């Protein structure tokens, strides 16, 4: 069996969708003759912790080595789960962080993770090093000291680095340094994995030394085991239930959906009274205030943050699921992982998305209804269309065959095939 060393800051018991890609990869790697060892962070203060994901990790038997740094999350570890601040506050703190820390505020952890990796290489052999980002400080540290670790390095982009929709460059110098660091990291990497075609196109366009074969797309996905033996919640009434699962932050907002639904309550109260809007995750206070301002309290159900398994239960209990990506620079490269959980739930998807990776992905799903993200009239009409299908029991179903390529086990198989090619190249 081959061995892979996985470097991942975001990992259980942290919650939210950013940890699941790596967790599911390591869960299934042994099925394809690869034994993973994970270096991740120690105790941290974070917005969400999920014991169900930690339990799932424990059941895999994967070796996990935890190292602490001096990053903000580690310094806040004694507070455990931290209350999510208002989005305006979060953005302000993020700008301060990006002003003083390049490429990010996880540099101290990345250095500690490298020291631990080098220590492991002193006593055992690994065939591949797999690093997932963000944080991109891990990309920087490991690739610039690549010669000290005798194994090919695979970089996994969950999001863009340079030119990201989350990026803030207070000066041209910041912008230059980020681009230079990414250039060096990519130059020293042996393979680059990305989650969607838009990210691939952008980095190949920016860095001309990269070829088409240097960058491989392995999308987000869903784990079929998460949906096994999960029974939908019993309905209290015959209303159509529309569910959103996840967090609202810089690139999305429920504002336009709520305003569209408000118009529906005025124009078609007979329809609106038979629809419920359920939010699973962090609705945030500013959005809760908007619900009250629009007087939609009787239609909106805020379940707060729940563990992953309960979130899955809410998804399969829905009649329709909703996702949104707003308009923002470089937003065409974002592809929320929640889309694939929605696909795994086999539910019709109301997708309010602009042109880009998210729209391309959801267009491949036959039970999708696509709107512009900020077109209130169009969103309202689509909700009405979905309701008409619902009362006729004609909401579209999904052919199981199309779901195979989104399964986490299948995606892990594709990843390990890339590892196999790297090992063959080294042997040759």
CSV table of C-alpha atoms in Angstrom, one decimal:
chain,number,residue,atom,x,y,z
A,1,UNK,CA,0.0,0.0,0.0
A,2,UNK,CA,1.3,3.5,-0.9
A,3,UNK,CA,1.4,6.3,1.7
A,4,UNK,CA,0.3,9.9,1.3
A,5,UNK,CA,1.0,12.7,3.8
A,6,UNK,CA,-2.0,15.1,3.9
A,7,UNK,CA,-1.6,18.7,5.1
A,8,UNK,CA,-4.9,20.3,6.0
A,9,UNK,CA,-5.5,23.1,8.4
A,10,UNK,CA,-9.3,22.9,8.2
A,11,UNK,CA,-10.3,19.4,9.4
A,12,UNK,CA,-12.6,17.9,12.0
A,13,UNK,CA,-13.6,18.6,14.7
A,14,UNK,CA,-14.0,21.9,12.8
A,15,UNK,CA,-17.3,22.2,11.1
A,16,UNK,CA,-18.7,23.9,7.9
A,17,UNK,CA,-18.2,22.7,4.4
A,18,UNK,CA,-14.5,23.5,4.0
A,19,UNK,CA,-13.4,20.5,6.1
A,20,UNK,CA,-15.5,17.9,4.3
A,21,UNK,CA,-13.5,17.6,1.0
A,22,UNK,CA,-10.4,16.5,2.7
A,23,UNK,CA,-12.2,14.3,5.3
A,24,UNK,CA,-13.9,12.4,2.6
A,25,UNK,CA,-10.7,11.9,0.6
A,26,UNK,CA,-8.9,10.4,3.5
A,27,UNK,CA,-11.9,8.3,4.4
A,28,UNK,CA,-11.9,6.5,1.0
A,29,UNK,CA,-8.1,6.5,0.1
A,30,UNK,CA,-7.5,3.1,1.7
A,31,UNK,CA,-10.0,1.6,-0.7
A,32,UNK,CA,-7.6,2.5,-3.6
A,33,UNK,CA,-4.4,1.2,-2.0
A,34,UNK,CA,-3.4,4.6,-0.4
A,35,UNK,CA,-2.8,5.0,3.3
A,36,UNK,CA,-3.2,8.6,4.5
A,37,UNK,CA,-1.6,10.3,7.5
A,38,UNK,CA,-3.0,13.8,8.2
A,39,UNK,CA,-1.2,16.8,9.8
A,40,UNK,CA,-3.7,19.3,10.9
A,41,UNK,CA,-4.2,21.9,13.6
A,42,UNK,CA,-4.6,21.4,17.3
A,43,UNK,CA,-7.4,22.9,19.4
A,44,UNK,CA,-8.7,26.1,17.8
A,45,UNK,CA,-11.4,28.7,18.3
A,46,UNK,CA,-13.7,28.5,15.4
A,47,UNK,CA,-17.3,29.4,14.3
A,48,UNK,CA,-18.4,25.8,14.2
A,49,UNK,CA,-17.4,22.4,15.6
A,50,UNK,CA,-19.0,19.2,14.4
A,51,UNK,CA,-18.6,16.1,16.6
A,52,UNK,CA,-20.4,14.0,14.0
A,53,UNK,CA,-17.6,14.7,11.5
A,54,UNK,CA,-15.0,13.9,14.2
A,55,UNK,CA,-16.8,10.6,15.0
A,56,UNK,CA,-16.7,9.8,11.2
A,57,UNK,CA,-13.0,10.6,11.2
A,58,UNK,CA,-12.3,8.4,14.2
A,59,UNK,CA,-14.1,5.5,12.6
A,60,UNK,CA,-11.8,5.6,9.6
A,61,UNK,CA,-8.8,4.8,11.8
A,62,UNK,CA,-6.7,7.3,9.9
A,63,UNK,CA,-3.6,8.6,11.7
A,64,UNK,CA,-4.1,12.3,12.6
A,65,UNK,CA,-1.2,14.4,13.9
A,66,UNK,CA,-2.2,17.7,15.4
A,67,UNK,CA,0.2,20.6,15.7
A,68,UNK,CA,-0.6,24.1,17.1
A,69,UNK,CA,0.7,27.4,15.7
A,70,UNK,CA,0.4,31.0,16.9
A,71,UNK,CA,-2.4,31.8,14.5
A,72,UNK,CA,-5.5,33.7,15.7
A,73,UNK,CA,-7.7,30.6,15.8
A,74,UNK,CA,-5.2,28.7,18.0
A,75,UNK,CA,-4.8,31.7,20.4
A,76,UNK,CA,-8.6,31.7,20.8
A,77,UNK,CA,-8.8,28.0,21.4
A,78,UNK,CA,-9.8,28.4,25.1
A,79,UNK,CA,-13.1,29.9,23.9
A,80,UNK,CA,-14.0,26.8,21.8
A,81,UNK,CA,-16.8,27.6,19.4
A,82,UNK,CA,-16.8,31.3,18.7
A,83,UNK,CA,-19.9,33.3,17.9
A,84,UNK,CA,-20.0,34.4,14.3
A,85,UNK,CA,-19.7,38.2,14.1
A,86,UNK,CA,-21.7,40.4,11.8
A,87,UNK,CA,-20.6,40.2,8.2
A,88,UNK,CA,-19.4,43.9,8.3
A,89,UNK,CA,-17.2,43.1,11.4
A,90,UNK,CA,-15.9,39.9,9.8
A,91,UNK,CA,-14.9,41.7,6.6
A,92,UNK,CA,-13.2,44.5,8.6
A,93,UNK,CA,-11.2,42.0,10.6
A,94,UNK,CA,-10.3,40.1,7.5
A,95,UNK,CA,-9.0,43.2,5.8
A,96,UNK,CA,-6.8,43.9,8.8
A,97,UNK,CA,-5.5,40.3,8.7
A,98,UNK,CA,-4.7,40.5,5.0
A,99,UNK,CA,-2.9,43.8,5.4
A,100,UNK,CA,-0.4,42.4,7.9
A,101,UNK,CA,-0.2,38.7,7.0
A,102,UNK,CA,1.0,37.4,3.6
A,103,UNK,CA,-0.2,35.1,2.3
A,104,UNK,CA,-2.4,34.6,5.3
A,105,UNK,CA,-2.5,34.4,9.1
A,106,UNK,CA,-1.8,30.7,9.2
A,107,UNK,CA,2.0,31.0,8.5
A,108,UNK,CA,3.1,30.0,11.9
A,109,UNK,CA,0.9,26.8,11.7
A,110,UNK,CA,2.3,26.0,8.2
A,111,UNK,CA,5.8,26.2,9.6
A,112,UNK,CA,5.0,23.9,12.5
A,113,UNK,CA,3.3,21.5,10.1
A,114,UNK,CA,6.4,21.5,7.9
A,115,UNK,CA,8.7,20.7,10.9
A,116,UNK,CA,6.4,17.8,11.8
A,117,UNK,CA,6.4,16.5,8.2
A,118,UNK,CA,10.2,16.6,8.1
A,119,UNK,CA,10.3,14.7,11.3
A,120,UNK,CA,8.0,12.0,9.9
A,121,UNK,CA,10.1,11.7,6.8
A,122,UNK,CA,13.1,11.0,9.1
A,123,UNK,CA,11.6,7.7,10.2
A,124,UNK,CA,9.2,6.6,7.4
A,125,UNK,CA,8.5,7.0,3.7
A,126,UNK,CA,5.6,8.8,2.0
A,127,UNK,CA,5.0,8.5,-1.7
A,128,UNK,CA,3.1,11.8,-2.1
A,129,UNK,CA,2.4,15.0,-0.1
A,130,UNK,CA,-1.1,16.3,-0.6
A,131,UNK,CA,-1.7,19.9,0.6
A,132,UNK,CA,-5.1,21.5,0.5
A,133,UNK,CA,-5.6,25.3,0.5
A,134,UNK,CA,-6.6,27.7,1.8
A,135,UNK,CA,-4.6,28.4,3.9
A,136,UNK,CA,-2.1,29.1,1.1
A,137,UNK,CA,0.7,29.6,3.6
A,138,UNK,CA,1.0,25.8,3.5
A,139,UNK,CA,1.5,25.9,-0.2
A,140,UNK,CA,4.3,28.5,0.2
A,141,UNK,CA,6.2,26.8,3.0
A,142,UNK,CA,6.1,23.3,1.6
A,143,UNK,CA,7.0,24.1,-2.0
A,144,UNK,CA,9.8,26.5,-1.2
A,145,UNK,CA,11.4,23.8,1.0
A,146,UNK,CA,10.5,21.0,-1.3
A,147,UNK,CA,14.0,19.6,-1.5
A,148,UNK,CA,13.9,18.7,2.2
A,149,UNK,CA,11.0,16.3,1.7
A,150,UNK,CA,11.7,13.5,-0.9
A,151,UNK,CA,8.2,13.1,-2.3
A,152,UNK,CA,6.1,14.8,-5.1
A,153,UNK,CA,3.8,17.6,-3.9
A,154,UNK,CA,0.2,17.9,-5.0
A,155,UNK,CA,-1.6,21.2,-4.4
A,156,UNK,CA,-5.3,21.1,-3.9
A,157,UNK,CA,-7.1,24.4,-4.6
A,158,UNK,CA,-10.5,24.6,-2.9
A,159,UNK,CA,-10.6,28.3,-3.8
A,160,UNK,CA,-8.6,30.8,-5.8
A,161,UNK,CA,-5.5,32.2,-4.3
A,162,UNK,CA,-4.3,35.3,-6.3
A,163,UNK,CA,-7.2,37.4,-7.4
A,164,UNK,CA,-9.7,35.5,-5.2
A,165,UNK,CA,-13.2,36.9,-4.6
A,166,UNK,CA,-12.1,36.9,-0.9
A,167,UNK,CA,-8.8,38.8,-1.6
A,168,UNK,CA,-8.0,42.3,-0.3
A,169,UNK,CA,-4.8,44.0,-1.5
A,170,UNK,CA,-4.3,47.3,0.4
A,171,UNK,CA,-1.3,48.2,-1.8
A,172,UNK,CA,0.1,47.2,-5.2
A,173,UNK,CA,3.0,45.6,-3.2
A,174,UNK,CA,0.6,43.2,-1.5
A,175,UNK,CA,-0.8,42.2,-4.9
A,176,UNK,CA,2.6,41.7,-6.4
A,177,UNK,CA,3.8,39.5,-3.5
A,178,UNK,CA,0.8,37.3,-3.6
A,179,UNK,CA,1.2,36.7,-7.3
A,180,UNK,CA,4.9,36.0,-6.9
A,181,UNK,CA,4.3,33.6,-4.1
A,182,UNK,CA,1.7,31.7,-6.0
A,183,UNK,CA,4.0,31.6,-9.1
A,184,UNK,CA,6.8,30.0,-7.0
A,185,UNK,CA,4.4,27.5,-5.4
A,186,UNK,CA,3.0,26.4,-8.7
A,187,UNK,CA,6.4,26.2,-10.3
A,188,UNK,CA,7.6,23.9,-7.6
A,189,UNK,CA,4.5,21.7,-7.4
A,190,UNK,CA,4.3,18.4,-9.2
A,191,UNK,CA,0.6,18.5,-9.7
A,192,UNK,CA,-2.3,20.9,-9.2
A,193,UNK,CA,-5.8,19.9,-8.4
A,194,UNK,CA,-8.7,22.3,-8.6
A,195,UNK,CA,-12.4,22.0,-7.9
A,196,UNK,CA,-13.7,23.5,-11.2
A,197,UNK,CA,-12.9,24.5,-14.7
A,198,UNK,CA,-12.9,28.3,-14.0
A,199,UNK,CA,-10.1,28.0,-11.4
A,200,UNK,CA,-8.1,25.9,-13.9
A,201,UNK,CA,-8.6,28.4,-16.7
A,202,UNK,CA,-7.6,31.4,-14.5
A,203,UNK,CA,-4.4,29.9,-13.2
A,204,UNK,CA,-3.3,28.6,-16.6
A,205,UNK,CA,-4.0,32.0,-18.1
A,206,UNK,CA,-2.0,33.8,-15.4
A,207,UNK,CA,1.0,31.4,-15.3
A,208,UNK,CA,2.0,30.5,-18.8
A,209,UNK,CA,4.5,27.8,-17.8
A,210,UNK,CA,1.5,25.6,-16.8
A,211,UNK,CA,0.1,23.2,-19.3
A,212,UNK,CA,-3.4,21.7,-19.5
A,213,UNK,CA,-2.1,18.5,-18.1
A,214,UNK,CA,-0.5,20.2,-15.1
A,215,UNK,CA,-3.9,21.1,-13.6
A,216,UNK,CA,-6.6,18.4,-13.0
A,217,UNK,CA,-10.2,19.1,-12.1
A,218,UNK,CA,-11.6,17.0,-9.2
A,219,UNK,CA,-14.9,18.6,-8.1
A,220,UNK,CA,-16.5,18.7,-4.7
A,221,UNK,CA,-19.0,15.9,-4.1
A,222,UNK,CA,-21.3,14.1,-1.8
A,223,UNK,CA,-20.8,11.0,0.3
A,224,UNK,CA,-23.6,8.4,-0.4
A,225,UNK,CA,-23.1,6.9,3.1
A,226,UNK,CA,-24.3,10.2,4.6
A,227,UNK,CA,-27.6,9.6,3.0
A,228,UNK,CA,-28.0,5.9,3.9
A,229,UNK,CA,-30.7,5.1,6.4
A,230,UNK,CA,-31.6,8.7,6.8
A,231,UNK,CA,-35.4,9.2,7.1
A,232,UNK,CA,-37.1,12.5,6.2
A,233,UNK,CA,-38.8,14.4,9.0
A,234,UNK,CA,-42.5,14.0,9.2
A,235,UNK,CA,-44.3,17.0,7.7
A,236,UNK,CA,-46.6,19.0,10.0
A,237,UNK,CA,-48.7,20.1,7.0
A,238,UNK,CA,-48.8,20.0,3.2
A,239,UNK,CA,-46.7,23.1,2.7
A,240,UNK,CA,-43.9,23.1,0.2
A,241,UNK,CA,-40.6,23.3,2.2
A,242,UNK,CA,-37.7,25.2,0.6
A,243,UNK,CA,-34.4,24.7,2.5
A,244,UNK,CA,-31.1,26.5,2.5
A,245,UNK,CA,-28.1,24.8,4.2
A,246,UNK,CA,-24.9,26.7,4.9
A,247,UNK,CA,-23.5,30.1,5.9
A,248,UNK,CA,-24.1,33.6,4.5
A,249,UNK,CA,-21.0,35.7,3.9
A,250,UNK,CA,-19.3,38.0,1.4
A,251,UNK,CA,-20.5,36.3,-1.7
A,252,UNK,CA,-24.1,35.4,-0.9
A,253,UNK,CA,-27.2,36.8,0.8
A,254,UNK,CA,-30.9,35.7,1.3
A,255,UNK,CA,-31.9,39.4,0.6
A,256,UNK,CA,-33.3,38.9,-2.9
A,257,UNK,CA,-35.0,35.6,-2.1
A,258,UNK,CA,-36.7,37.1,0.9
A,259,UNK,CA,-37.8,40.2,-1.1
A,260,UNK,CA,-39.1,38.0,-3.8
A,261,UNK,CA,-41.1,36.0,-1.3
A,262,UNK,CA,-42.4,39.2,0.2
A,263,UNK,CA,-43.8,40.2,-3.2
A,264,UNK,CA,-45.4,36.7,-3.4
A,265,UNK,CA,-47.1,37.2,-0.1
A,266,UNK,CA,-48.7,40.4,-1.5
A,267,UNK,CA,-49.5,39.2,-5.0
A,268,UNK,CA,-50.4,35.6,-4.3
A,269,UNK,CA,-51.1,35.2,-0.5
A,270,UNK,CA,-52.9,31.9,-1.4
A,271,UNK,CA,-49.6,30.4,-2.6
A,272,UNK,CA,-47.3,32.0,0.0
A,273,UNK,CA,-49.3,30.6,2.9
A,274,UNK,CA,-48.4,27.1,1.6
A,275,UNK,CA,-44.7,27.6,1.5
A,276,UNK,CA,-42.1,27.5,4.3
A,277,UNK,CA,-38.5,28.9,4.0
A,278,UNK,CA,-36.1,26.9,6.2
A,279,UNK,CA,-32.5,28.0,7.0
A,280,UNK,CA,-30.0,25.5,8.3
A,281,UNK,CA,-26.7,27.0,9.4
A,282,UNK,CA,-25.9,30.7,10.1
A,283,UNK,CA,-28.7,33.0,9.0
A,284,UNK,CA,-27.0,35.8,10.9
A,285,UNK,CA,-28.6,38.7,12.8
A,286,UNK,CA,-28.6,41.1,9.9
A,287,UNK,CA,-30.7,38.7,7.9
A,288,UNK,CA,-32.9,37.9,10.9
A,289,UNK,CA,-33.6,41.6,11.1
A,290,UNK,CA,-34.5,41.7,7.4
A,291,UNK,CA,-37.0,38.9,8.0
A,292,UNK,CA,-38.7,41.0,10.7
A,293,UNK,CA,-38.6,44.1,8.6
A,294,UNK,CA,-40.3,42.3,5.7
A,295,UNK,CA,-42.8,40.7,8.2
A,296,UNK,CA,-42.0,37.2,7.1
A,297,UNK,CA,-41.6,35.6,10.5
A,298,UNK,CA,-44.5,33.2,10.0
A,299,UNK,CA,-42.9,31.8,6.8
A,300,UNK,CA,-39.2,31.6,7.9
A,301,UNK,CA,-37.7,28.9,10.1
A,302,UNK,CA,-34.2,29.4,11.4
A,303,UNK,CA,-32.7,26.1,12.7
A,304,UNK,CA,-29.2,27.6,13.4
A,305,UNK,CA,-26.0,25.6,13.0
A,306,UNK,CA,-26.5,21.8,13.3
A,307,UNK,CA,-24.2,18.9,12.9
A,308,UNK,CA,-23.7,17.5,9.5
A,309,UNK,CA,-25.9,14.5,9.8
A,310,UNK,CA,-28.9,16.7,11.0
A,311,UNK,CA,-28.2,19.0,8.1
A,312,UNK,CA,-28.5,16.1,5.7
A,313,UNK,CA,-31.8,15.1,7.3
A,314,UNK,CA,-33.1,18.6,6.7
A,315,UNK,CA,-32.1,18.4,3.1
A,316,UNK,CA,-33.8,15.1,2.4
A,317,UNK,CA,-36.9,16.5,4.2
A,318,UNK,CA,-37.1,19.4,1.8
A,319,UNK,CA,-39.2,19.6,-1.3
A,320,UNK,CA,-36.9,22.2,-2.9
A,321,UNK,CA,-33.4,23.3,-2.0
A,322,UNK,CA,-32.0,26.8,-2.7
A,323,UNK,CA,-28.5,28.2,-3.3
A,324,UNK,CA,-27.2,31.6,-4.1
A,325,UNK,CA,-24.0,33.2,-5.4
A,326,UNK,CA,-24.0,37.0,-5.8
A,327,UNK,CA,-22.2,39.2,-8.2
A,328,UNK,CA,-18.6,40.0,-7.2
A,329,UNK,CA,-15.2,40.2,-8.9
A,330,UNK,CA,-13.9,36.8,-9.9
A,331,UNK,CA,-17.0,35.2,-8.4
A,332,UNK,CA,-17.3,33.1,-11.6
A,333,UNK,CA,-14.7,30.8,-10.1
A,334,UNK,CA,-16.6,30.0,-6.9
A,335,UNK,CA,-18.4,26.7,-6.6
A,336,UNK,CA,-19.9,26.1,-3.2
A,337,UNK,CA,-19.6,22.5,-1.9
A,338,UNK,CA,-23.2,22.6,-0.7
A,339,UNK,CA,-24.3,22.2,-4.3
A,340,UNK,CA,-23.1,18.6,-4.3
A,341,UNK,CA,-24.9,17.9,-1.0
A,342,UNK,CA,-28.0,19.2,-2.6
A,343,UNK,CA,-27.4,16.8,-5.5
A,344,UNK,CA,-26.8,14.0,-3.1
A,345,UNK,CA,-30.2,14.7,-1.6
A,346,UNK,CA,-31.7,14.3,-5.1
A,347,UNK,CA,-33.8,17.4,-4.7
A,348,UNK,CA,-34.9,20.1,-7.2
A,349,UNK,CA,-32.5,23.0,-6.9
A,350,UNK,CA,-33.5,26.6,-7.1
A,351,UNK,CA,-30.1,28.2,-8.0
A,352,UNK,CA,-29.8,32.0,-8.0
A,353,UNK,CA,-26.4,32.3,-9.7
A,354,UNK,CA,-24.4,34.5,-12.2
A,355,UNK,CA,-22.4,33.2,-15.1
A,356,UNK,CA,-19.5,31.0,-13.9
A,357,UNK,CA,-18.6,27.7,-12.4
A,358,UNK,CA,-21.7,27.5,-10.2
A,359,UNK,CA,-24.0,28.0,-13.0
A,360,UNK,CA,-22.1,25.5,-15.2
A,361,UNK,CA,-22.3,22.9,-12.6
A,362,UNK,CA,-25.9,23.3,-11.7
A,363,UNK,CA,-26.9,23.3,-15.4
A,364,UNK,CA,-25.7,19.7,-15.6
A,365,UNK,CA,-28.2,18.7,-12.9
A,366,UNK,CA,-31.5,17.9,-14.6
A,367,UNK,CA,-33.7,19.0,-11.7
A,368,UNK,CA,-32.4,22.6,-11.6
A,369,UNK,CA,-34.2,25.9,-11.9
A,370,UNK,CA,-31.8,28.8,-12.5
A,371,UNK,CA,-32.3,32.5,-11.9
A,372,UNK,CA,-30.2,35.6,-11.9
A,373,UNK,CA,-29.0,36.1,-8.3
A,374,UNK,CA,-30.5,39.6,-7.9
A,375,UNK,CA,-33.6,39.4,-10.1
A,376,UNK,CA,-36.4,39.6,-7.6
A,377,UNK,CA,-39.2,39.2,-10.3
A,378,UNK,CA,-37.5,36.2,-11.8
A,379,UNK,CA,-37.0,34.5,-8.4
A,380,UNK,CA,-40.6,35.1,-7.5
A,381,UNK,CA,-41.8,33.6,-10.7
A,382,UNK,CA,-39.6,30.6,-10.3
A,383,UNK,CA,-40.9,29.9,-6.8
A,384,UNK,CA,-44.4,30.1,-8.2
A,385,UNK,CA,-43.4,27.7,-11.0
A,386,UNK,CA,-41.9,25.2,-8.4
A,387,UNK,CA,-45.1,25.5,-6.3
A,388,UNK,CA,-47.3,24.7,-9.2
A,389,UNK,CA,-45.2,21.6,-9.9
A,390,UNK,CA,-45.3,20.7,-6.2
A,391,UNK,CA,-49.1,20.7,-5.9
A,392,UNK,CA,-49.4,18.5,-9.0
A,393,UNK,CA,-46.7,16.2,-7.6
A,394,UNK,CA,-44.6,16.8,-10.7
A,395,UNK,CA,-41.4,18.1,-9.2
A,396,UNK,CA,-38.6,16.6,-11.3
A,397,UNK,CA,-36.7,13.5,-10.1
A,398,UNK,CA,-33.1,12.5,-10.8
A,399,UNK,CA,-31.7,9.6,-12.7
A,400,UNK,CA,-29.3,7.8,-10.3
A,401,UNK,CA,-26.8,7.2,-13.1
A,402,UNK,CA,-25.9,10.9,-13.4
A,403,UNK,CA,-24.9,11.0,-9.7
A,404,UNK,CA,-22.0,8.6,-9.9
A,405,UNK,CA,-19.5,11.2,-11.0
A,406,UNK,CA,-20.3,13.3,-7.9
A,407,UNK,CA,-19.8,10.5,-5.3
A,408,UNK,CA,-16.9,11.0,-2.8
A,409,UNK,CA,-15.6,7.5,-3.3
A,410,UNK,CA,-15.5,7.9,-7.1
A,411,UNK,CA,-13.8,11.3,-6.7
A,412,UNK,CA,-11.2,9.8,-4.3
A,413,UNK,CA,-10.5,7.1,-6.9
A,414,UNK,CA,-9.8,9.8,-9.5
A,415,UNK,CA,-7.4,11.5,-7.0
A,416,UNK,CA,-5.5,8.3,-6.2
A,417,UNK,CA,-5.1,7.6,-10.0
A,418,UNK,CA,-3.3,10.9,-10.2
A,419,UNK,CA,-1.1,9.8,-7.2
A,420,UNK,CA,-0.4,6.6,-9.0
A,421,UNK,CA,0.9,8.4,-12.1
A,422,UNK,CA,3.2,10.5,-9.9
A,423,UNK,CA,4.6,7.5,-8.3
A,424,UNK,CA,5.2,5.8,-11.7
A,425,UNK,CA,7.0,8.9,-12.9
A,426,UNK,CA,9.3,8.9,-9.9
A,427,UNK,CA,10.1,5.2,-10.4
A,428,UNK,CA,10.9,5.7,-14.1
